[in-house]
Tab-separated table of C-alpha atoms in Angstrom:
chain	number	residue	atom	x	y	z
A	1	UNK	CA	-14.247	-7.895	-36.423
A	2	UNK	CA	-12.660	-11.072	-37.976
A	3	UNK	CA	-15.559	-13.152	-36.502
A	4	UNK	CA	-17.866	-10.871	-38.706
A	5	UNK	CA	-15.788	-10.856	-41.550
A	6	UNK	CA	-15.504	-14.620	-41.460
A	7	UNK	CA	-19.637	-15.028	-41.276
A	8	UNK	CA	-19.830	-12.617	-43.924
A	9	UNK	CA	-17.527	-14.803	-45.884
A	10	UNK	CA	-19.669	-17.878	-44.964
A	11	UNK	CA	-22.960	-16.580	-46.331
A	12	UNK	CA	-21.299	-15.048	-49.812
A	13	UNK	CA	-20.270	-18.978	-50.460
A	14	UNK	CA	-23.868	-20.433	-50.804
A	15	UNK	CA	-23.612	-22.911	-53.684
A	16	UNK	CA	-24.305	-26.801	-53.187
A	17	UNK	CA	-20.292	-27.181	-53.687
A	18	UNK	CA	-20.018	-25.115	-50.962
A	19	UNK	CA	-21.734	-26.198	-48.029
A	20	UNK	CA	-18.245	-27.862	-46.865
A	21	UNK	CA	-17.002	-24.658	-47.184
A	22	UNK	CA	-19.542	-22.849	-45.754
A	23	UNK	CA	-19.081	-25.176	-42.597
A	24	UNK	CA	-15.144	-24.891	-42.660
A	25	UNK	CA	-15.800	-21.236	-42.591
A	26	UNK	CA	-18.104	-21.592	-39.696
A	27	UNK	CA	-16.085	-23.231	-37.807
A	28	UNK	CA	-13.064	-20.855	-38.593
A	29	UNK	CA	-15.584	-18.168	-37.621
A	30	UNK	CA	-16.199	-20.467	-34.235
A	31	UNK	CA	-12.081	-20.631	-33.651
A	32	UNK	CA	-11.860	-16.929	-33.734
A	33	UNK	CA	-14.899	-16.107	-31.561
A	34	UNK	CA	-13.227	-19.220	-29.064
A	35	UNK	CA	-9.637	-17.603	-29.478
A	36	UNK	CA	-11.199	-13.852	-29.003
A	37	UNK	CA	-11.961	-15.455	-25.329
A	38	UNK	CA	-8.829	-17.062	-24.889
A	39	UNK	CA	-7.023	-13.705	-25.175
A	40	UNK	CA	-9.484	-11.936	-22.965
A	41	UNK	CA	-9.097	-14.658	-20.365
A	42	UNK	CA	-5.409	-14.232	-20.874
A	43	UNK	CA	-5.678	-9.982	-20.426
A	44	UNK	CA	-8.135	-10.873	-17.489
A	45	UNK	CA	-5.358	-13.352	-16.102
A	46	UNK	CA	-2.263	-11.009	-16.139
A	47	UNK	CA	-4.977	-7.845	-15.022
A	48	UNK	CA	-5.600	-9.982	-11.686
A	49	UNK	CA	-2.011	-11.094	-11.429
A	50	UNK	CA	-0.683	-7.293	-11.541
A	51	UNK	CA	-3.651	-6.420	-8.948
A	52	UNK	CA	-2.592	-9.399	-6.168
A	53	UNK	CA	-1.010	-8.750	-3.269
A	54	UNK	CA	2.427	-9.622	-3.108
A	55	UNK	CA	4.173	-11.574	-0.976
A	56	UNK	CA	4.890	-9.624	2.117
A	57	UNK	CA	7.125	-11.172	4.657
A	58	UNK	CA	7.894	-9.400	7.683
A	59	UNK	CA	8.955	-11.760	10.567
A	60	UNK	CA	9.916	-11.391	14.419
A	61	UNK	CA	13.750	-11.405	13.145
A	62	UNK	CA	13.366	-8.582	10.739
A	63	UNK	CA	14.783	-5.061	11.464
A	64	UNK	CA	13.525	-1.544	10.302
A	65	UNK	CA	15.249	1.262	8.820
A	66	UNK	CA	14.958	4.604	10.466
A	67	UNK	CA	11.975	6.623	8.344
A	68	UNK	CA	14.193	9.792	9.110
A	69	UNK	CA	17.560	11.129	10.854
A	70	UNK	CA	16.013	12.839	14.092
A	71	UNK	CA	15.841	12.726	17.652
A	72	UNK	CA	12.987	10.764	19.512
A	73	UNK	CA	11.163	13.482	21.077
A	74	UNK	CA	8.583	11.070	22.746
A	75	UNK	CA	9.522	7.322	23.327
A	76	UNK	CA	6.679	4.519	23.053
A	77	UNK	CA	5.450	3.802	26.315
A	78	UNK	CA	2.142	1.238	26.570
A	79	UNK	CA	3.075	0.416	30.244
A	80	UNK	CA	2.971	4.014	31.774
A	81	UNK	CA	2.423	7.395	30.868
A	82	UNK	CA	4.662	9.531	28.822
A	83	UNK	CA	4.414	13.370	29.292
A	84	UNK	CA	3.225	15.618	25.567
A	85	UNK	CA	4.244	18.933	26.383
A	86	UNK	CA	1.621	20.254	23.766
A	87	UNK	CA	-1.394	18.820	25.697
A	88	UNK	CA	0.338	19.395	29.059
A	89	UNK	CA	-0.573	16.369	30.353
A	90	UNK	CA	0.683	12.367	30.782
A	91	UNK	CA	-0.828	9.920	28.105
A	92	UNK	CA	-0.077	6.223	26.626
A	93	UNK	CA	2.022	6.265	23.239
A	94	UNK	CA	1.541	3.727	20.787
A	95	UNK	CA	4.570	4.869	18.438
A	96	UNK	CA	7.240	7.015	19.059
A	97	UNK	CA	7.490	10.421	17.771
A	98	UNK	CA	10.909	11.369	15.923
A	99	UNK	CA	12.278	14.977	15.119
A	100	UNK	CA	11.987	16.381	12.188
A	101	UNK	CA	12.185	19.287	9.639
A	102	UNK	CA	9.332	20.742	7.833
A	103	UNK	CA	10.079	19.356	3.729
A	104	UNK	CA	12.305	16.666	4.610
A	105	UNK	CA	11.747	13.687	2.812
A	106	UNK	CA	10.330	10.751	4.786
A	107	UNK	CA	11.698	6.955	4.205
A	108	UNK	CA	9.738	3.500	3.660
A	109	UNK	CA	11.428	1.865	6.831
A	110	UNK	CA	10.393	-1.543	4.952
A	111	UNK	CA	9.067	-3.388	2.121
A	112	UNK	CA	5.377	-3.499	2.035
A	113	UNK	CA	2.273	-2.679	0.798
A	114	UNK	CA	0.495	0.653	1.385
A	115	UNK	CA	-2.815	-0.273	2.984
A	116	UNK	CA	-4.684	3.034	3.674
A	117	UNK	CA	-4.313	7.182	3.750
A	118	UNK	CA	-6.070	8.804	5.453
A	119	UNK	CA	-6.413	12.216	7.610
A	120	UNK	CA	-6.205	12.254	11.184
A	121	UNK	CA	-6.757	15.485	13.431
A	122	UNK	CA	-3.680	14.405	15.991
A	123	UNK	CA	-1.387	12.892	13.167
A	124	UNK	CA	-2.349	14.537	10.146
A	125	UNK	CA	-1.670	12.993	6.728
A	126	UNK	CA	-1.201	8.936	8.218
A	127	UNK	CA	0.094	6.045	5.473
A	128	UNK	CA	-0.175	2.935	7.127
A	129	UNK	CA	1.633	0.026	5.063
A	130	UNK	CA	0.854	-3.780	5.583
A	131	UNK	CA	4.689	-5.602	6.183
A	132	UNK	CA	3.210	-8.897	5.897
A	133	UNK	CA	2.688	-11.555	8.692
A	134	UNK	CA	0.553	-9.295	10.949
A	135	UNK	CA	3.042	-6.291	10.484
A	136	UNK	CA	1.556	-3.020	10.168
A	137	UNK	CA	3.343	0.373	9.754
A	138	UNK	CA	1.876	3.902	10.459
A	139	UNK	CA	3.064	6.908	9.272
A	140	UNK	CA	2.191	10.508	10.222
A	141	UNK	CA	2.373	13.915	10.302
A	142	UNK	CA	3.066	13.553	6.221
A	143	UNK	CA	2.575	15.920	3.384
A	144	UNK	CA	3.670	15.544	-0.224
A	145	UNK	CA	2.870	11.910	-0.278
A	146	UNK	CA	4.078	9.917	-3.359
A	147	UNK	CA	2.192	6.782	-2.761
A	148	UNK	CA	-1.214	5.704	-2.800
A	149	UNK	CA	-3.238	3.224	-1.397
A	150	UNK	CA	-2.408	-0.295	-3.190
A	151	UNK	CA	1.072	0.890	-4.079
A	152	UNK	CA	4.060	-1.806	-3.142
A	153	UNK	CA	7.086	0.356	-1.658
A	154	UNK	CA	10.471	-0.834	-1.064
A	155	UNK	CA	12.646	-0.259	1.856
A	156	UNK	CA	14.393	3.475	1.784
A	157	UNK	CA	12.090	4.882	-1.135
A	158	UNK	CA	10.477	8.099	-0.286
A	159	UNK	CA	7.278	8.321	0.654
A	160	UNK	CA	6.026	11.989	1.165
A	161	UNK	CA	7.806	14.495	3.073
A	162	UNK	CA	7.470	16.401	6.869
A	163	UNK	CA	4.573	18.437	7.295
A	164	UNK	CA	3.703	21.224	9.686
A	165	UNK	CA	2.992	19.862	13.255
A	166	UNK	CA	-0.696	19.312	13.764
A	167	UNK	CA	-1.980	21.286	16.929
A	168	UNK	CA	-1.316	18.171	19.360
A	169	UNK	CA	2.318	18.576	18.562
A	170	UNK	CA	2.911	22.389	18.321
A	171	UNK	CA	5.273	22.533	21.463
A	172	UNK	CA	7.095	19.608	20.065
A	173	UNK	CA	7.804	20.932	16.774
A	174	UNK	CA	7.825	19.011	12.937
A	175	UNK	CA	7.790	15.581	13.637
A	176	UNK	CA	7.346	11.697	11.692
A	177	UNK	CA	4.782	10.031	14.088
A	178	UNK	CA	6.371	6.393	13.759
A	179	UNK	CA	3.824	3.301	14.590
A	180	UNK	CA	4.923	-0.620	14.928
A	181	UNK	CA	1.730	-2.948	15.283
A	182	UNK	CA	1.159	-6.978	14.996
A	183	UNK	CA	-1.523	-8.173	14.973
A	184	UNK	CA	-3.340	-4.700	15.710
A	185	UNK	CA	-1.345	-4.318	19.275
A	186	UNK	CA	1.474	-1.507	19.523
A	187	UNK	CA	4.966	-3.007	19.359
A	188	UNK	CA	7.790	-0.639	20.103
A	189	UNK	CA	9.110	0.150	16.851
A	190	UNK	CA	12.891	1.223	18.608
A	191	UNK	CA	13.372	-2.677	19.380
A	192	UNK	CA	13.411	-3.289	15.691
A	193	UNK	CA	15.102	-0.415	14.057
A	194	UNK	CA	18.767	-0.800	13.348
């Protein structure tokens, strides 16, 4: 708008005297359009700086918090079988699988970034948040979530709450399905909680 108010201004002073002023105001009108793009590439600097990723630093010294006060009701095991009383049968577990009651709220056991939601038929409602440095936390058996994907979290801040145990964990009861990975490979998550 003050670009077209300026060129407006330029054309109204058309007399021989003012053909300096007629370029002064062109060139004013030249500033604005030239500071109108400054400011843009300013909004478009601090819109990419608020959408980065930030610095997530999770290293092979750092401990996790417990997610929620429970029980282990299935231990991680990637170098035998475990027994799941639901599925009556002996099977490899990736995470371990923690006690819980239905509506109880459900802890970030560390700073990080969610990285996905999504819906699985064993775990239900997942939220799997990126620690940094190959760290990856999954969630499950969630309901009630209050983040989303993109969303930094801090360690102890609530991220949903129990939900009802999916059909692979009936006989087991409510539950937090708790998942430690690096690198993609299943880490045993009770070696780093404190």
């Amino acid at each position: 708008e003050e670009v077209l108010n300026l060129l407006a201004d330029s054309k109204i002073s058309e007399n021989p005297a003012g053909e300096k002023e007629k370029y002064t105001l062109g060139q004013r009108a030249a500033d604005a359009i030239a500071k109108t793009d400054d400011s843009s590439d300013t909004a478009k600097r601090d819109e990419d700086a608020m959408n980065t990723t930030p610095a997530l630093d999770f290293t092979d010294s750092d401990t996790l918090v417990w997610p929620i006060v429970g029980n282990v009701l299935v231990n991680y095991s990637m170098d035998k079988t475990v027994y799941f009383a639901t599925l009556q049968q002996y099977k490899y577990n990736p995470a371990i699988i923690i006690a819980a009651t239905q509506g109880e709220g459900i802890a970030a056991a560390a700073d990080g970034q969610v990285s996905s939601v999504y819906q699985d038929p064993e775990i239900g409602m997942a939220v799997v948040v990126n620690l940094g440095d190959g760290y990856e936390l999954t969630y499950g058996q969630l309901t009630d979530l209050t983040v989303a994907e993109g969303d930094v979290i801090t360690t102890g801040e609530i991220i949903g709450k129990v939900a009802e145990p999916t059909k692979y964990y009936s006989v087991e009861g409510c539950n937090v399905y708790f998942k430690l990975t690096k690198d993609g490979q299943p880490v045993n998550p009770l070696n780093r909680l404190s």
